[in-house]
Short mmCIF file of C-alpha atoms in Angstrom, two decimals:
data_model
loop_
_atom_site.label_atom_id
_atom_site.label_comp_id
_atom_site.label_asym_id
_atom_site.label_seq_id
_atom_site.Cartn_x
_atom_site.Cartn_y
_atom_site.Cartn_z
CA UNK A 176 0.00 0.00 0.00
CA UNK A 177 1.11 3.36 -0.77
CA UNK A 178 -0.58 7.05 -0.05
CA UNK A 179 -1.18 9.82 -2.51
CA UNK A 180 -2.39 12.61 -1.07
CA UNK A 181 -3.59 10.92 1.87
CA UNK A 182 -5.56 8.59 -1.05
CA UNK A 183 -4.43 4.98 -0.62
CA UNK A 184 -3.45 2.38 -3.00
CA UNK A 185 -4.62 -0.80 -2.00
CA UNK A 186 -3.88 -3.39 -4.29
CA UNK A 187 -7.11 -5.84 -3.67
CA UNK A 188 -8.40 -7.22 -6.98
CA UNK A 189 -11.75 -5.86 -7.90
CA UNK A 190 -13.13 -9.53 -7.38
CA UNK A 191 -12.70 -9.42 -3.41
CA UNK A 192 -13.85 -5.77 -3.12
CA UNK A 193 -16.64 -7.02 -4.98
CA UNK A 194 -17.02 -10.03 -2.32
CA UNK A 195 -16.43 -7.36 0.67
CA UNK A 196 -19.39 -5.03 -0.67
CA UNK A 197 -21.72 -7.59 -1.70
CA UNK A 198 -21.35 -8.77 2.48
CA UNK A 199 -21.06 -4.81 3.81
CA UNK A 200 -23.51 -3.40 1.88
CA UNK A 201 -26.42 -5.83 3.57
CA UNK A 202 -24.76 -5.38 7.32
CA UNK A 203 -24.79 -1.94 6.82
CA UNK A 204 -28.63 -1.28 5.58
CA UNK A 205 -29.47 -3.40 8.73
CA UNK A 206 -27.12 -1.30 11.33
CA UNK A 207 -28.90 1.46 9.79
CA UNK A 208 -32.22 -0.19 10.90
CA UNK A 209 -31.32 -0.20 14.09
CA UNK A 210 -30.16 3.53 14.27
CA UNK A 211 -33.88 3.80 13.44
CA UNK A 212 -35.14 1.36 15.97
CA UNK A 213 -33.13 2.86 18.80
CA UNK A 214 -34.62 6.36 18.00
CA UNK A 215 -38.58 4.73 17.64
CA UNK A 216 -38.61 1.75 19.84
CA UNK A 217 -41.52 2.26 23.12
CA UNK A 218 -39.60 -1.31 24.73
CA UNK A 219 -38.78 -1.19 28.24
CA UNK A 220 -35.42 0.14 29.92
CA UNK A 221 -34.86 -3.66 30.74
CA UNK A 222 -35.30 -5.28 27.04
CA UNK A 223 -33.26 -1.65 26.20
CA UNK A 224 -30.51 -3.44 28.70
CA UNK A 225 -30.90 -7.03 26.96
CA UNK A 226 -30.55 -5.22 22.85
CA UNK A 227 -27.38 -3.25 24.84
CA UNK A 228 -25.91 -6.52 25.50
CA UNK A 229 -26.50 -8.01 21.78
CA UNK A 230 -25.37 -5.05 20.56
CA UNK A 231 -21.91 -5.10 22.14
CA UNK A 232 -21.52 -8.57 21.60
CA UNK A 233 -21.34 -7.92 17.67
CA UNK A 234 -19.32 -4.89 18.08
CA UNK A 235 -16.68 -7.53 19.81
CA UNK A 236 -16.74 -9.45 16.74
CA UNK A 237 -16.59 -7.22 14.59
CA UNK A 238 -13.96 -5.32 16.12
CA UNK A 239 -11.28 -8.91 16.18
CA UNK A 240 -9.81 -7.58 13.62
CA UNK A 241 -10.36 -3.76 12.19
CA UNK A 242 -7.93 -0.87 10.21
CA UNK A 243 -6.08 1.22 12.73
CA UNK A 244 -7.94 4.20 12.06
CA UNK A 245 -10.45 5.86 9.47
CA UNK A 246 -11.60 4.17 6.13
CA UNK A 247 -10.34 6.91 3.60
CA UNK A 248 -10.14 6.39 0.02
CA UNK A 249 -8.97 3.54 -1.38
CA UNK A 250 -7.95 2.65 -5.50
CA UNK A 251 -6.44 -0.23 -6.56
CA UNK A 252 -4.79 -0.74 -10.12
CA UNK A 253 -7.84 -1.98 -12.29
CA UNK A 254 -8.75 1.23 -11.61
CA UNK A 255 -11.35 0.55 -9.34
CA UNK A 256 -11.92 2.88 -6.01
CA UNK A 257 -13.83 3.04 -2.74
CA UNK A 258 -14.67 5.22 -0.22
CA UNK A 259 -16.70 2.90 2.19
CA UNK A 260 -16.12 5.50 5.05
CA UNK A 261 -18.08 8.24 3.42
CA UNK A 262 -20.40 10.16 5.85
CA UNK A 263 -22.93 10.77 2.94
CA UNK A 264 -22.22 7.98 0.34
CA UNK A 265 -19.70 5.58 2.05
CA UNK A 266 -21.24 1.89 1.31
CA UNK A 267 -20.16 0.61 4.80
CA UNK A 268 -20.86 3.84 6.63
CA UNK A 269 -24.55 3.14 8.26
CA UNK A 270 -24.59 7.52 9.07
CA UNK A 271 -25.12 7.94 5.17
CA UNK A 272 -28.36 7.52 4.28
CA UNK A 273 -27.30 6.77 1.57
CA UNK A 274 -27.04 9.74 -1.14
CA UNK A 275 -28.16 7.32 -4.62
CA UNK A 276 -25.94 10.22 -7.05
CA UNK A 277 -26.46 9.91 -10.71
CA UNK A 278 -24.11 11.83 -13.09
CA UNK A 279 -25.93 12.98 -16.25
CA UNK A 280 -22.37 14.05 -17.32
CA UNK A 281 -19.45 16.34 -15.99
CA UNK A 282 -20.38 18.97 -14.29
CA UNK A 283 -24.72 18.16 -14.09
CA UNK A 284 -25.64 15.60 -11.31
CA UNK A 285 -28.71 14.79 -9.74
CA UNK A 286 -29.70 12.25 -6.86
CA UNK A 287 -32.29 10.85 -4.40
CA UNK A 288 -32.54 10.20 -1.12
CA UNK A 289 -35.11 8.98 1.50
CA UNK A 290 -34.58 10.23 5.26
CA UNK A 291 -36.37 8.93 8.58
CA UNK A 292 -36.62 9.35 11.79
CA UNK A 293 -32.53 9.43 12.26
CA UNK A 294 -32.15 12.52 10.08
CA UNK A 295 -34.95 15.25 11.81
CA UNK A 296 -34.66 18.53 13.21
CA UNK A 297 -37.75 20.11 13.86
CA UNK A 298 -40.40 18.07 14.41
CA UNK A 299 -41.08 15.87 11.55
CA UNK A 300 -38.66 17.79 9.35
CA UNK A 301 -35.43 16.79 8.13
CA UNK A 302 -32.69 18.71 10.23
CA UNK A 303 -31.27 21.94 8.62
CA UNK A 304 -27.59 20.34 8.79
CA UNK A 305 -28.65 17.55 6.97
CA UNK A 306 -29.68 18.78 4.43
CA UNK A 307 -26.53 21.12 3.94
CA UNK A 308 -24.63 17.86 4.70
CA UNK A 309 -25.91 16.08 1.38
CA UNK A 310 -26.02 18.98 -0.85
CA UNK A 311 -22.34 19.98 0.30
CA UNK A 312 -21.52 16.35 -1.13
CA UNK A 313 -23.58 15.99 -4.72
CA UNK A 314 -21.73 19.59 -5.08
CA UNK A 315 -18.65 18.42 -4.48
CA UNK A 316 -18.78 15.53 -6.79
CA UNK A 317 -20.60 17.63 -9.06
CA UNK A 318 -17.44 20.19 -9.17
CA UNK A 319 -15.04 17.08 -9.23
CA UNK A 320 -16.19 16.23 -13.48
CA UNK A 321 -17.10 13.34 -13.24
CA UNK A 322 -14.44 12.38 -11.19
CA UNK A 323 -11.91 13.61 -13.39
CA UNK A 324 -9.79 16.26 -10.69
CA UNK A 325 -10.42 16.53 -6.91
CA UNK A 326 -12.10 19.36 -4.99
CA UNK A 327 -12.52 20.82 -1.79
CA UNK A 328 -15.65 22.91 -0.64
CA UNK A 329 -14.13 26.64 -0.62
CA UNK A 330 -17.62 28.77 0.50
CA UNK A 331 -21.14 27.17 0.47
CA UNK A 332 -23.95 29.15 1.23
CA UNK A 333 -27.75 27.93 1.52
CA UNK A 334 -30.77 29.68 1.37
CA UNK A 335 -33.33 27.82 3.36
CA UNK A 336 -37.07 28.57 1.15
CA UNK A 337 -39.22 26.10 3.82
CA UNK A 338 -38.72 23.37 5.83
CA UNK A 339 -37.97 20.25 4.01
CA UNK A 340 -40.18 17.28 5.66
CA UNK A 341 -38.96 13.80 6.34
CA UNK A 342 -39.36 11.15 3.34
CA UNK A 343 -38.19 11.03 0.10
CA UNK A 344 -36.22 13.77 -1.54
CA UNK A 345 -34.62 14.78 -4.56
CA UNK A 346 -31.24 17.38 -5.45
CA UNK A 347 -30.40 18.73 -8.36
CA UNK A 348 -26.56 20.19 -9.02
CA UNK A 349 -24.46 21.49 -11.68
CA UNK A 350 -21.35 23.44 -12.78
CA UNK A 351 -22.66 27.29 -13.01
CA UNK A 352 -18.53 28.41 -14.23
CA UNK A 353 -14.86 28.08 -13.39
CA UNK A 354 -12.09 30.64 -12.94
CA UNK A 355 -8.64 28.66 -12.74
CA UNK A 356 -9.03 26.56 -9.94
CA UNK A 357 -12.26 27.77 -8.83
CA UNK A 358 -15.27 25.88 -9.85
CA UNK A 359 -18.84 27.53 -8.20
CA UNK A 360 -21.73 25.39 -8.53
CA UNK A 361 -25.40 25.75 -7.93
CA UNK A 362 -27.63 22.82 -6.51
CA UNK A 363 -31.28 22.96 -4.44
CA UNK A 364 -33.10 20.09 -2.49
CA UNK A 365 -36.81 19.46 -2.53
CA UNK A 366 -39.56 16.97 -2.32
CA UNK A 367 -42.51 16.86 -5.12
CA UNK A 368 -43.57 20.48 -4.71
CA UNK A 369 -40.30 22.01 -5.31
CA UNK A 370 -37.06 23.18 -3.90
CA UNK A 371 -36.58 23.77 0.23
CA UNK A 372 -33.10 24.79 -0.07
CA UNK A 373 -31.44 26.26 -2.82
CA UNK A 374 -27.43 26.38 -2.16
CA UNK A 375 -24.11 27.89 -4.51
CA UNK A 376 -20.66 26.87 -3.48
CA UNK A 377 -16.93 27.53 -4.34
CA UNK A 378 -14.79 24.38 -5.04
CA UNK A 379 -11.62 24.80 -5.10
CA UNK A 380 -8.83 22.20 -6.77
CA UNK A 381 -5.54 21.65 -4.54
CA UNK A 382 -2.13 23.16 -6.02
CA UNK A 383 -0.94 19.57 -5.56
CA UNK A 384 -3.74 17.78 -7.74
CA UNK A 385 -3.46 20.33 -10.76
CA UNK A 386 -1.05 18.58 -13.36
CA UNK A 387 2.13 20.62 -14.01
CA UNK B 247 -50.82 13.83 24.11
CA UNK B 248 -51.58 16.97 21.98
CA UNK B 249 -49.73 18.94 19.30
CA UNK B 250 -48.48 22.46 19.01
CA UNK B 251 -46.54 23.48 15.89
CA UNK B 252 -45.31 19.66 15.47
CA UNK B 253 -43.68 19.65 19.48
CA UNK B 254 -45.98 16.98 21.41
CA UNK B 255 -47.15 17.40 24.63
CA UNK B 256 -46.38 14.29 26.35
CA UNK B 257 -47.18 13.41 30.10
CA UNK B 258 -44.13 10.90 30.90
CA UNK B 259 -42.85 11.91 34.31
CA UNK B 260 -39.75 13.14 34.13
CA UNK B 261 -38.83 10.39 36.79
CA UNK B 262 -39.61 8.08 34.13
CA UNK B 263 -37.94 10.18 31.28
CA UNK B 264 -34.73 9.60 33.53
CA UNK B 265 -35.53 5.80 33.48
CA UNK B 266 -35.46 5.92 29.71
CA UNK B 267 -32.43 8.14 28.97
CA UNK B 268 -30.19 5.73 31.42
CA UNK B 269 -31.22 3.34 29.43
CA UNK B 270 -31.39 3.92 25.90
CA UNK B 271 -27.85 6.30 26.56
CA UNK B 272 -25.63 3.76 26.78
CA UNK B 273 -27.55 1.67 23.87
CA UNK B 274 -27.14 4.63 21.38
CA UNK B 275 -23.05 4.32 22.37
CA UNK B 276 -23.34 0.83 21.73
CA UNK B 277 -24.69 1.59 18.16
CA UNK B 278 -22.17 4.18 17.67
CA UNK B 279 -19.43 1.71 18.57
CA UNK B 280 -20.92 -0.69 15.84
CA UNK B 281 -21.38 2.30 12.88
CA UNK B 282 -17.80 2.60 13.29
CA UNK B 283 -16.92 -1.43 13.64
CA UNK B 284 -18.86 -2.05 10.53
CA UNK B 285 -16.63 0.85 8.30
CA UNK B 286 -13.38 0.02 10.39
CA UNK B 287 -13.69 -4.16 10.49
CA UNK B 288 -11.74 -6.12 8.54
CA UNK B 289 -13.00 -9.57 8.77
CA UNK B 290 -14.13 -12.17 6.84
CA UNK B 291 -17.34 -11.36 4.39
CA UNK B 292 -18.90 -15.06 6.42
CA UNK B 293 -17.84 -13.26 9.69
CA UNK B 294 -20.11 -10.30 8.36
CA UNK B 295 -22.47 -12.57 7.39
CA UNK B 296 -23.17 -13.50 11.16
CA UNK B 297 -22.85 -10.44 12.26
CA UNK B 298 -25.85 -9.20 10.07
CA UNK B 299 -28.05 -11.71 11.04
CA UNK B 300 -27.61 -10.43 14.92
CA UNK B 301 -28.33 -7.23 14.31
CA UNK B 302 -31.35 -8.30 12.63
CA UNK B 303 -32.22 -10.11 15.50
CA UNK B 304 -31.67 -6.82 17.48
CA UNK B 305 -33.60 -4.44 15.47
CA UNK B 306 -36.79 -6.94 15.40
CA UNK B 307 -36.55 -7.28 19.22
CA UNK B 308 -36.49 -3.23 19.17
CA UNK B 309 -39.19 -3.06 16.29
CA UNK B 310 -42.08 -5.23 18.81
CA UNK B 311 -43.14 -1.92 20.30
CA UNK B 312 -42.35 1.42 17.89
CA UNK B 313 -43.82 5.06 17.41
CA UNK B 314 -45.30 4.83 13.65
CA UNK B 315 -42.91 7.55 12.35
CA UNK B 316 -40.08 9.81 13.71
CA UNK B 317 -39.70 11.22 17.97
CA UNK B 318 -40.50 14.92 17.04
CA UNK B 319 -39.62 16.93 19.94
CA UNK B 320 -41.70 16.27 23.43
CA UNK B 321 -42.07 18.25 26.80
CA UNK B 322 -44.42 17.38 29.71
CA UNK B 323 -46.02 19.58 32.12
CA UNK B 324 -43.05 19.71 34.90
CA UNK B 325 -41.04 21.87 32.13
CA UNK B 326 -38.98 19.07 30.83
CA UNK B 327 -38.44 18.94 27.08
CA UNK B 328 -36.63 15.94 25.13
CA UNK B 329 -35.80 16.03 21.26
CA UNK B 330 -33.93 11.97 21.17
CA UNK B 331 -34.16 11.96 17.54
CA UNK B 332 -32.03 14.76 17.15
CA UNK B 333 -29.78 14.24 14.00
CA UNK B 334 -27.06 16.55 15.85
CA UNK B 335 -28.05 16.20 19.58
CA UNK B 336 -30.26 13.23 20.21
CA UNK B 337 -29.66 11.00 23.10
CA UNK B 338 -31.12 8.37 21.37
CA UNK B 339 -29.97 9.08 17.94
CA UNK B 340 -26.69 6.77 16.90
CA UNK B 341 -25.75 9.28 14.01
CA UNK B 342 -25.47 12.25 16.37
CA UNK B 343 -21.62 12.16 17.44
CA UNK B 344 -23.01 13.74 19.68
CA UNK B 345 -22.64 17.65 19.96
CA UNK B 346 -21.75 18.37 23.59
CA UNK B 347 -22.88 21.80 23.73
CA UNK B 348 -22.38 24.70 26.54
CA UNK B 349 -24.42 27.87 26.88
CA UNK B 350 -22.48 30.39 28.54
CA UNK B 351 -25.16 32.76 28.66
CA UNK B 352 -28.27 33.71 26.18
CA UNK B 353 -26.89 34.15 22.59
CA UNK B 354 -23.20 32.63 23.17
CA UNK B 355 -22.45 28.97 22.97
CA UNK B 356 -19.76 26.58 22.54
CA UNK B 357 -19.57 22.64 22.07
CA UNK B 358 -17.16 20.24 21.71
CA UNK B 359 -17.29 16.92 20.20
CA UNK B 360 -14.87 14.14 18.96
CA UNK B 361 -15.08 12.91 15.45
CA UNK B 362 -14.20 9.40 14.15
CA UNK B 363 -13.83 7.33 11.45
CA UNK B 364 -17.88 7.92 10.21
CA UNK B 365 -17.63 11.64 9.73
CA UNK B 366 -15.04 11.15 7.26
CA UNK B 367 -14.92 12.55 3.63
CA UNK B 368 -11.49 13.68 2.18
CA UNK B 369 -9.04 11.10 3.42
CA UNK B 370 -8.52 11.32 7.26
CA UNK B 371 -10.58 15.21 7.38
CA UNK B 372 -14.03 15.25 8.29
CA UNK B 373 -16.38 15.72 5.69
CA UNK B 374 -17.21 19.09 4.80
CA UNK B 375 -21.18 18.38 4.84
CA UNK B 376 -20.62 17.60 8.45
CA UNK B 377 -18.99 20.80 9.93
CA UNK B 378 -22.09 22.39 8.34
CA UNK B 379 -24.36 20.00 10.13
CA UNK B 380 -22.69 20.52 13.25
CA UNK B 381 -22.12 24.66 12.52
CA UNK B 382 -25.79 24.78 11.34
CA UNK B 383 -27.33 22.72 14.86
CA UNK B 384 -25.16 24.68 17.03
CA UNK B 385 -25.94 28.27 16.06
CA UNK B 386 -29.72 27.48 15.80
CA UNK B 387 -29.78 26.61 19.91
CA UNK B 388 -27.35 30.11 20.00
CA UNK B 389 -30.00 31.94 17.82
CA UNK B 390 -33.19 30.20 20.31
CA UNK B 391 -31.48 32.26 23.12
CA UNK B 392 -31.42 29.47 25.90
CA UNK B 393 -34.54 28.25 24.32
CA UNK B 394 -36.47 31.17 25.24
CA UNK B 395 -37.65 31.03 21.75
CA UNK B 396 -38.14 28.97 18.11
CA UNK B 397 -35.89 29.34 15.04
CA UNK B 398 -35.68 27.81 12.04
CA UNK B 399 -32.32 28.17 9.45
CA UNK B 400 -32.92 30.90 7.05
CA UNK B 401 -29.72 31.26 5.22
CA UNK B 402 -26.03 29.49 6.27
CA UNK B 403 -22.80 30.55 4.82
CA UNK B 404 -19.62 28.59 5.18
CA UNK B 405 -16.11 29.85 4.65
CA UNK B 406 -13.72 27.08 4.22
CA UNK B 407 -10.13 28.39 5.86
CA UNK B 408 -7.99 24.44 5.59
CA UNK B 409 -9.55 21.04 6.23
CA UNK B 410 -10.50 19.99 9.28
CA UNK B 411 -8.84 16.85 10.61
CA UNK B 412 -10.78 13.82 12.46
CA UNK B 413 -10.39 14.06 16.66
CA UNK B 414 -11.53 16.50 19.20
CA UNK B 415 -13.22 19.85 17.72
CA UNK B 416 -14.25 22.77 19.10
CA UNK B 417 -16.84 24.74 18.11
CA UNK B 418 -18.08 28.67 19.15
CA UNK B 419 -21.45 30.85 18.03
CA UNK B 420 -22.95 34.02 19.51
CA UNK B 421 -25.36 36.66 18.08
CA UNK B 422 -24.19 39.02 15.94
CA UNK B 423 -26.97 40.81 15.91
CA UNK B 424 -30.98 40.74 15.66
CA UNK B 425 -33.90 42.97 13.92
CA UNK B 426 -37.73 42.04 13.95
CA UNK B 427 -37.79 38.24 13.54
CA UNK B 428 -34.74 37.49 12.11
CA UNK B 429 -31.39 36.78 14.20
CA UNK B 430 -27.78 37.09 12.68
CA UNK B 431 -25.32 34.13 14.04
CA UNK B 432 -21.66 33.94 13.92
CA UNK B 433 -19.91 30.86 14.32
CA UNK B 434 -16.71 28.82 13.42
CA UNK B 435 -15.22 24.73 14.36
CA UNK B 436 -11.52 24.53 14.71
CA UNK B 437 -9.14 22.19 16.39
CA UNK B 438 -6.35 23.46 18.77
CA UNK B 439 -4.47 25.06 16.27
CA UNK B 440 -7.68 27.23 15.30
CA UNK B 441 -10.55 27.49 12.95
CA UNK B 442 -10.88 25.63 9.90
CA UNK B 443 -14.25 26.86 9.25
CA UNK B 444 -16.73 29.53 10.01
CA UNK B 445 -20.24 30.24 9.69
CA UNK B 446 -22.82 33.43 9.50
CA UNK B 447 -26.45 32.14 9.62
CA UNK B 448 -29.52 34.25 9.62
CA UNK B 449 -32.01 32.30 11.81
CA UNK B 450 -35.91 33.28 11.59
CA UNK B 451 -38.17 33.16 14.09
CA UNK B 452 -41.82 31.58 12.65
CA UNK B 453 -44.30 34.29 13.02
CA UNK B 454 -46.76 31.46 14.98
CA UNK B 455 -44.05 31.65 17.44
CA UNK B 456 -43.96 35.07 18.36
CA UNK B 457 -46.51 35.83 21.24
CA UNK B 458 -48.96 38.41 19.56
#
């Protein structure tokens, strides 16, 4: 293994990462389950006590053997990457919930999402932070082309129109111009009636990743 | 139980609200622990494979009693309020890190909390969508001025100084300033070699919440 830019190259053949997904992605939908039972769940303190002790119990298994620290971003040399860790899109992270991104092309991106009880603010709405959270991410892979450079978020500011309620959602991003290695982009997220919050963000592309 | 404005009126003594949060505290840490097992394991796929079906077992022990949709925000007549669904702050919500937040005095706040391996976006740096989450929950409870009052995000701007590195973060907000129903916030989340991002939010207060 060897790290560029703090990105890793991991040489596992696409096959196993495959394999590792196809037994993650599963464990993962059903840990996020639970984030959701643990918020809605009227059981008593005591059966509370006994899902405490289950709950530990896998954490011990899981934990037998684990990476040192954080996920981050892994590639390997078929050209394949993953970024399991991701707090909005990471396959293994159970936080995401998930972000489903499609890329129309470089630079236009849309995606959809459905949040529950895990991801509220106000009552029955979907907390403010969240939803700056996941348009923040479909604009920074929006500014990235298709995953053709890297970016960081520079500014972002969001305009918040109405609350956005719990359920399913949909956001909307794309490339508005670029100044040298500036790219601003404009996004919004809304449900069937429209957009809640409309955002517009500076990405900027690190001196370092900007081929000489 | 009764409604106002979405926040339920809920007679659970708070002796009994107690009961609850010793309870279900130390289970949402126990979920936390396994969000960051399941990005940060590295056994077997078969090994994953049993871990999933405990968890399942979990969740449908949770599931046998359930509210039908998210916690909303509660109080009861002895002037105790609970919000555990929080996405930033719940006590019962796994994807809250949590915030740990202090209120010096009306309108001036700070928080800490420690970030691992599921906050993550850029390699080893917590992900950008998160400091806004966290920058966005924190100055709303500044703006509610020791929750004397009711504000909802109007418009968030985030300035982007360097990246912000997983660990223990810090995090400050005051009012800048206020005029009719809308309250100007100021804000930034740094670690101990200072800010790596800050904030100005205008946070409105909903005209059905200002007493007539």
């Amino acid at each position: 293994m060897s790290d560029i830019g703090g990105f890793i190259h991991d040489e596992i053949p696409s096959a196993e990462v495959d394999r590792i997904e196809a037994a993650y992605g599963p464990l993962t939908a059903a840990v996020r389950e639970l984030i959701d039972a643990t918020i809605r769940t009227t059981v008593s303190p005591e059966e509370a006590g006994l899902a405490l002790a289950e709950v530990e119990a896998v954490v011990a298994r899981l934990r037998k053997e684990q990476l040192p620290g954080p996920a981050g971003v892994r590639f390997n040399s078929e050209g394949r990457a993953w970024n399991w860790g991701n707090a909005a899109v990471g396959l293994r992270n159970a936080i995401a919930p998930p972000l489903d991104i499609t890329h129309v092309r470089s630079g236009l991106a849309h995606a959809t999402v459905d949040l529950g009880a895990a991801y509220e603010g106000p009552p029955g709405l979907v907390h403010g932070g969240v939803t700056a959270m996941l348009l923040d991410h479909l604009m920074g892979e929006t500014a990235a082309a298709s995953f053709t450079r890297i970016t960081f978020t520079g500014t972002l500011t969001m305009v918040y129109r109405r609350g956005t309620p719990l359920g399913p959602l949909r956001l909307d991003a794309r490339i508005d111009r670029e100044e040298g290695r500036k790219v601003w982009v404009v996004a919004s997220i809304g449900d069937a009636e429209g957009p809640t919050v409309e955002a517009e963000g500076v990405f900027i592309i690190p001196k370092w990743a900007v081929p000489e």
